[in-house]
PDB file of C-alpha atoms in Angstrom:
ATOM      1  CA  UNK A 195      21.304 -14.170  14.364  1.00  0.00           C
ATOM      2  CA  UNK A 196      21.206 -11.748  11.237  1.00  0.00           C
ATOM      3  CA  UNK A 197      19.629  -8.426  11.843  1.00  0.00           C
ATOM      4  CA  UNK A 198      17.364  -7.354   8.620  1.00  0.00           C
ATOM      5  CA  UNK A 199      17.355  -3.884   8.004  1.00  0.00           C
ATOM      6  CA  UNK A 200      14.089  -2.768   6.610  1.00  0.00           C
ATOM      7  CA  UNK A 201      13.210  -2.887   2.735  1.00  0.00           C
ATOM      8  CA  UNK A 202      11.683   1.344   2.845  1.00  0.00           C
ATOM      9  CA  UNK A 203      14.324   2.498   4.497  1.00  0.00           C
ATOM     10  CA  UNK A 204      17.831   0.833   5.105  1.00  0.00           C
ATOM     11  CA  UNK A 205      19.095   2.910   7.997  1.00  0.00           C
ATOM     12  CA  UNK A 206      15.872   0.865  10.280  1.00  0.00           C
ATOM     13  CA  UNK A 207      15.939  -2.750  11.318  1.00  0.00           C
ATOM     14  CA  UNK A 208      12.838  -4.569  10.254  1.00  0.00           C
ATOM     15  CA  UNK A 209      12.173  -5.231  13.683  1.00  0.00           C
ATOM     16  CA  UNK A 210      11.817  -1.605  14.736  1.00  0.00           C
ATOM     17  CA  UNK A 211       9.971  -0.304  11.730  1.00  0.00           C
ATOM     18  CA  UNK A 212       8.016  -2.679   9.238  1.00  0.00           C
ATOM     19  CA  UNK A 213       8.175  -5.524  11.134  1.00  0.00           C
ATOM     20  CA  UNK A 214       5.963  -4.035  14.002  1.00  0.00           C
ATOM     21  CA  UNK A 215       3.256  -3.816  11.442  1.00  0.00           C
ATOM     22  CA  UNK A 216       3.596  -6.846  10.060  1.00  0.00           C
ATOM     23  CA  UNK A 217       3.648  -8.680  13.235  1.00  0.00           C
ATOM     24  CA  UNK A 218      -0.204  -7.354  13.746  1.00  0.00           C
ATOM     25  CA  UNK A 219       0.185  -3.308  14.937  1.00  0.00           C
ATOM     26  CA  UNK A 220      -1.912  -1.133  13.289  1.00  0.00           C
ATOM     27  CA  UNK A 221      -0.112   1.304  11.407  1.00  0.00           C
ATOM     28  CA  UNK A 222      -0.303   5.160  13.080  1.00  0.00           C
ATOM     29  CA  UNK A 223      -0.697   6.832   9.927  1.00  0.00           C
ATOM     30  CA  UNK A 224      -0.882   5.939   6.175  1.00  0.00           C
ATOM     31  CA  UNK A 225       2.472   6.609   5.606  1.00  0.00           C
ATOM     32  CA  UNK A 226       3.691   4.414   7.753  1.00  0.00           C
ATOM     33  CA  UNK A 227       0.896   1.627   6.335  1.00  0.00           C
ATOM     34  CA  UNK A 228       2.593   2.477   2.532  1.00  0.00           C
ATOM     35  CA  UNK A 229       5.990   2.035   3.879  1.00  0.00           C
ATOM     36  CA  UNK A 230       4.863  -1.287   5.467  1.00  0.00           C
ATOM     37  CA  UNK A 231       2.939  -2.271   2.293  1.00  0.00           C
ATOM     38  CA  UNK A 232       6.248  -1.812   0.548  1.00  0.00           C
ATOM     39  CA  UNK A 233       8.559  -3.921   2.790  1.00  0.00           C
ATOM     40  CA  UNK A 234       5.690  -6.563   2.474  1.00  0.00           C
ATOM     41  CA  UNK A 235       6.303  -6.560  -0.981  1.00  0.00           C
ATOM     42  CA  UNK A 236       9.872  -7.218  -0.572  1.00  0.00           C
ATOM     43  CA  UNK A 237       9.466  -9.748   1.714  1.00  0.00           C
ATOM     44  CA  UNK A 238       6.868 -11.586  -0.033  1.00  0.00           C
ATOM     45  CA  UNK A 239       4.316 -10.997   2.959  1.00  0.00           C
ATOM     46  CA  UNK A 240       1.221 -11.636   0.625  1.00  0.00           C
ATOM     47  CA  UNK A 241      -1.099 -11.925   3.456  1.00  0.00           C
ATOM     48  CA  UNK A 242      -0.782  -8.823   4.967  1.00  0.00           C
ATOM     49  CA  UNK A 243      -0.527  -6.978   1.074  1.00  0.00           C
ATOM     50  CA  UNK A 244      -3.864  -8.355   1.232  1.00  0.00           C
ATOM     51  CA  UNK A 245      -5.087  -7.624   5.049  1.00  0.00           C
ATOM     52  CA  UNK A 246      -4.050  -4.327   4.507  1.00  0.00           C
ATOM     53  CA  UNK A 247      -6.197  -3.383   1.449  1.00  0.00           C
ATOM     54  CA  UNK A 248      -9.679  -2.068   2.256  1.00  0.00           C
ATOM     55  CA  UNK A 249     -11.511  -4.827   3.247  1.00  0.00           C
ATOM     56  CA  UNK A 250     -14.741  -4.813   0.591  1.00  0.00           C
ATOM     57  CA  UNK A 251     -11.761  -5.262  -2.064  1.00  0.00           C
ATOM     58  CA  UNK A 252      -9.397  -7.921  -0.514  1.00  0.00           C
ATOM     59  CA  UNK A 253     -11.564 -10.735  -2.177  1.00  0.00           C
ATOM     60  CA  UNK A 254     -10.914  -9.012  -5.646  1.00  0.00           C
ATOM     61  CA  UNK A 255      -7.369  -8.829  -5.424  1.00  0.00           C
ATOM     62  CA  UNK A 256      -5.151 -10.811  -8.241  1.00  0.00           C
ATOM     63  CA  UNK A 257      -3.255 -12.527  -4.983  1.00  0.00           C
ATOM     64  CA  UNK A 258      -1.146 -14.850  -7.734  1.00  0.00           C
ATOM     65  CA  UNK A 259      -0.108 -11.526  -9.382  1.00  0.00           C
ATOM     66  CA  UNK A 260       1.142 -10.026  -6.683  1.00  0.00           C
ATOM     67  CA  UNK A 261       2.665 -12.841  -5.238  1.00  0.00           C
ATOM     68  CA  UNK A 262       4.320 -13.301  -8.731  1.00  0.00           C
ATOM     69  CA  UNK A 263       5.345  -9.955  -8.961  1.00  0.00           C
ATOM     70  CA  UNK A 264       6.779  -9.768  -5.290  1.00  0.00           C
ATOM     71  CA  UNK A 265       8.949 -12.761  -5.953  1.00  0.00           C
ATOM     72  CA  UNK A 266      10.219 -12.138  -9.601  1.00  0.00           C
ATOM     73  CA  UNK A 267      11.319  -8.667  -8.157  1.00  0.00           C
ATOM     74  CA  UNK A 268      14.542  -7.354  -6.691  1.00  0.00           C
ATOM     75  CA  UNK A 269      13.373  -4.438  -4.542  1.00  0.00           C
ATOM     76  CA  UNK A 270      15.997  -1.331  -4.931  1.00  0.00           C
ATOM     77  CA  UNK A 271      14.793   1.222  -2.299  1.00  0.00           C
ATOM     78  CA  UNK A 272      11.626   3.519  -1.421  1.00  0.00           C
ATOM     79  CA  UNK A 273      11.539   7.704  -1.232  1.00  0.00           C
ATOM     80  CA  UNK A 274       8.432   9.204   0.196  1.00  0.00           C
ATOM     81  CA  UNK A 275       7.542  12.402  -0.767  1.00  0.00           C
ATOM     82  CA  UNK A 276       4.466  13.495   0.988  1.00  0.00           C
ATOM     83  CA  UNK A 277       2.142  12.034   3.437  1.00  0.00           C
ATOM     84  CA  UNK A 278      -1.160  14.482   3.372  1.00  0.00           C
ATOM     85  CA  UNK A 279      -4.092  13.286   5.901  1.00  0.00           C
ATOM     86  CA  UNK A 280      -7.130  15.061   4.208  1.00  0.00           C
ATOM     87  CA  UNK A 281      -9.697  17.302   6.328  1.00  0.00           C
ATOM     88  CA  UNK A 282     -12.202  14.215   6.942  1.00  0.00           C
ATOM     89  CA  UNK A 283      -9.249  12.756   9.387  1.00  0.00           C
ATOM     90  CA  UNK A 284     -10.273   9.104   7.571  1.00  0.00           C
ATOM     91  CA  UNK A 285      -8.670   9.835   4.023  1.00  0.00           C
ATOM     92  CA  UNK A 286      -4.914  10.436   3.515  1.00  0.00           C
ATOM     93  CA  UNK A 287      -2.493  10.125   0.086  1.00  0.00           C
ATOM     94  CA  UNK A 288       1.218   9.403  -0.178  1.00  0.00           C
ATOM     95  CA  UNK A 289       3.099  10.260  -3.113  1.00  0.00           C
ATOM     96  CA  UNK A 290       6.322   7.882  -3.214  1.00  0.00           C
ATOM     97  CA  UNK A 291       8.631   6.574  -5.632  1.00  0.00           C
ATOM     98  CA  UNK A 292       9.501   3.106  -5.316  1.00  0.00           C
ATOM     99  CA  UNK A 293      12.639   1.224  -7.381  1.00  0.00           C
ATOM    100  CA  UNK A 294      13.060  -2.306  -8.437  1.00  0.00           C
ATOM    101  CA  UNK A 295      14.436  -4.577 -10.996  1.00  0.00           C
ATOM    102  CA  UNK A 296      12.259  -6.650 -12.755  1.00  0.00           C
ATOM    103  CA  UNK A 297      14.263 -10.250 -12.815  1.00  0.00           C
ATOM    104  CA  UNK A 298      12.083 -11.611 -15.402  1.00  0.00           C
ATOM    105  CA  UNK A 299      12.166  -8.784 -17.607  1.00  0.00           C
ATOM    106  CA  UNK A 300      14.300  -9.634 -21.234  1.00  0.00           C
ATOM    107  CA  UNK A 301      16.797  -7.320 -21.076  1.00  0.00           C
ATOM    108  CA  UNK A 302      18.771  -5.069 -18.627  1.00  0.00           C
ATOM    109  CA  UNK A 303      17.089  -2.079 -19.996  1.00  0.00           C
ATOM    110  CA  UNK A 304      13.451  -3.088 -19.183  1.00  0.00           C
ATOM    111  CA  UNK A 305      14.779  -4.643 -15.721  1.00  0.00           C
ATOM    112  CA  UNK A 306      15.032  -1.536 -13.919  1.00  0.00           C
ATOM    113  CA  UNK A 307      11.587   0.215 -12.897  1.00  0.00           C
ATOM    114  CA  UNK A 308      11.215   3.658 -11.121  1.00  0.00           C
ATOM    115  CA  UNK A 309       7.506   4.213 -10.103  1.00  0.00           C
ATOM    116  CA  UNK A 310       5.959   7.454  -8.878  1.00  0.00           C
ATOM    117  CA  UNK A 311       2.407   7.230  -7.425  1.00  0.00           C
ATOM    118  CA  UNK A 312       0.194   8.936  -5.263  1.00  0.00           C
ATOM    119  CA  UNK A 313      -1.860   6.215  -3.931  1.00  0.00           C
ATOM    120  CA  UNK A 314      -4.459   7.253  -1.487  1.00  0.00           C
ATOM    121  CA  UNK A 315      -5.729   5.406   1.981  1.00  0.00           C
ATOM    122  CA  UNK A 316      -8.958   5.254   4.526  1.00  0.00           C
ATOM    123  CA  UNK A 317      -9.099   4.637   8.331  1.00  0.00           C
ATOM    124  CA  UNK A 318     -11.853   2.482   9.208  1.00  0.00           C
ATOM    125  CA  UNK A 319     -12.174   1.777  13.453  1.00  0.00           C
ATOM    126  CA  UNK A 320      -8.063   2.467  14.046  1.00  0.00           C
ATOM    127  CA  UNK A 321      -7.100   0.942  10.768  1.00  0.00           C
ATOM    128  CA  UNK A 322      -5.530   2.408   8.231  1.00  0.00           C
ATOM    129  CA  UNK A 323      -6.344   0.121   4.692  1.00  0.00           C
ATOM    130  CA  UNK A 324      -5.051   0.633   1.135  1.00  0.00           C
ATOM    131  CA  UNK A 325      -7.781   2.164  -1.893  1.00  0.00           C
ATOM    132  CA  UNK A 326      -6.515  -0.297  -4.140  1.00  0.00           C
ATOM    133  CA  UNK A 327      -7.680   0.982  -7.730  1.00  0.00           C
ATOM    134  CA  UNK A 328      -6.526  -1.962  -9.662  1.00  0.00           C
ATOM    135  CA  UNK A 329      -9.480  -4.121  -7.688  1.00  0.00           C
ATOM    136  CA  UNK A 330     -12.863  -2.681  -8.720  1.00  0.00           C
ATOM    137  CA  UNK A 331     -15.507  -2.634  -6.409  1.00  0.00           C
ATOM    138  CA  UNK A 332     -19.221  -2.641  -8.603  1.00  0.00           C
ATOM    139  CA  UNK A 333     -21.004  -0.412  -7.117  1.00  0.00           C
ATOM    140  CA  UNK A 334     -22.753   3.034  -8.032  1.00  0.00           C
ATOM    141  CA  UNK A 335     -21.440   6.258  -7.508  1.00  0.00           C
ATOM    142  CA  UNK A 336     -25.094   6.789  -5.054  1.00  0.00           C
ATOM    143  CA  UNK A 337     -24.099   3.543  -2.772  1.00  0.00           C
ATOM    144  CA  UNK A 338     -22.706   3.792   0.696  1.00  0.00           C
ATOM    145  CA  UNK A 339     -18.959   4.002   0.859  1.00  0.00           C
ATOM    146  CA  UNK A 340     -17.672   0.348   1.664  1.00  0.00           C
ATOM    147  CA  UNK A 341     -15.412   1.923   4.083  1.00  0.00           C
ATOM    148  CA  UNK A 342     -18.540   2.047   6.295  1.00  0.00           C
ATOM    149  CA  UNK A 343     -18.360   6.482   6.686  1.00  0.00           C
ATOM    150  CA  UNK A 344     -21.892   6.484   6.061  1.00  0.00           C
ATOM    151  CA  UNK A 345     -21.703   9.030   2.837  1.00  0.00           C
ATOM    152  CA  UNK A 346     -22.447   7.940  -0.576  1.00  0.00           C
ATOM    153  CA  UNK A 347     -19.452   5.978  -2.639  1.00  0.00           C
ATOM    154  CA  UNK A 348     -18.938   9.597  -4.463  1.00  0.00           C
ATOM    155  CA  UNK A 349     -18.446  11.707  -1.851  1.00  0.00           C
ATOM    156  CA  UNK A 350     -16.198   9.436   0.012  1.00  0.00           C
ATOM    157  CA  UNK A 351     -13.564   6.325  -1.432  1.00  0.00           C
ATOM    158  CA  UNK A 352     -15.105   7.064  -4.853  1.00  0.00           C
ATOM    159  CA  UNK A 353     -11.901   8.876  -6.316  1.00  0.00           C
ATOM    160  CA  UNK A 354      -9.681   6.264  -5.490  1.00  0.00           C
ATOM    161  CA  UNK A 355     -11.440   3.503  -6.503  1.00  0.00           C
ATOM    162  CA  UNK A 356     -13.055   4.353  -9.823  1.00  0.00           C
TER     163      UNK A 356
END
């Protein structure tokens, strides 16, 4: 039997860091959900790329894109930078850099990608979901926050998802 070492960090085996996650255990912390998210990616674990993403949005997501995108790709390695849980204690951000080469891409040049982001999270009842930007929810900036706080869209999720 192989042992897998993890895609966001190769000095783990899967088994003892992403794969816990992706086997169904809630994530501690949003760091630890990005790192999973990544490895997902990797791995081609669509499903939980989608479970993972704040739940109002998952039926928005361009699944076939990111499926596409997780298979064309050869996924070089993840760096973290900072994990920051905000004062509410349901809102975090993680700056990262992820690395991979796009196989599809015409010409070694445009194959290799670096990506810096600072992508930012929510913890709804133990959970820790993705704000996926890219997947527009329509609603006003006055609406409750899908992520069920209770506080209007703008003073919650709002600057993540617009």
């Amino acid at each position: 039997m192989t042992m897998l070492t993890c895609p966001c960090n190769p000095n783990h085996l899967l088994s003892h860091c992403c794969g816990v996650y992706h086997a169904g255990t809630p994530a501690p912390d949003a760091e630890r959900l990005m790192r999973s998210r990544y490895s997902a990616y990797a791995l081609g674990l669509i499903d939980y790329l989608v479970a993972t993403t704040l739940p109002a949005q998952q039926s928005l997501i361009d699944r076939a894109g990111i499926e596409a995108w997780s298979t064309r790709s050869t996924w070089l390695g993840l760096s973290v930078e900072n994990h920051t849980a905000l004062t509410d204690k349901r809102h975090a951000t993680v700056t990262f850099t992820a690395r991979w080469a796009d196989d599809k891409a015409p010409d070694a040049a445009a194959r290799a990608v670096t990506h810096r982001e600072q992508s930012g999270f929510v913890k709804i009842a133990e959970r820790w979901y993705f704000l996926d930007p890219t997947a527009a929810l329509k609603m006003g900036r006055n609406d409750p926050c899908p992520c069920g706080s209770g506080q209007k869209f703008k003073k919650c999720c709002a600057a993540w998802l617009e």
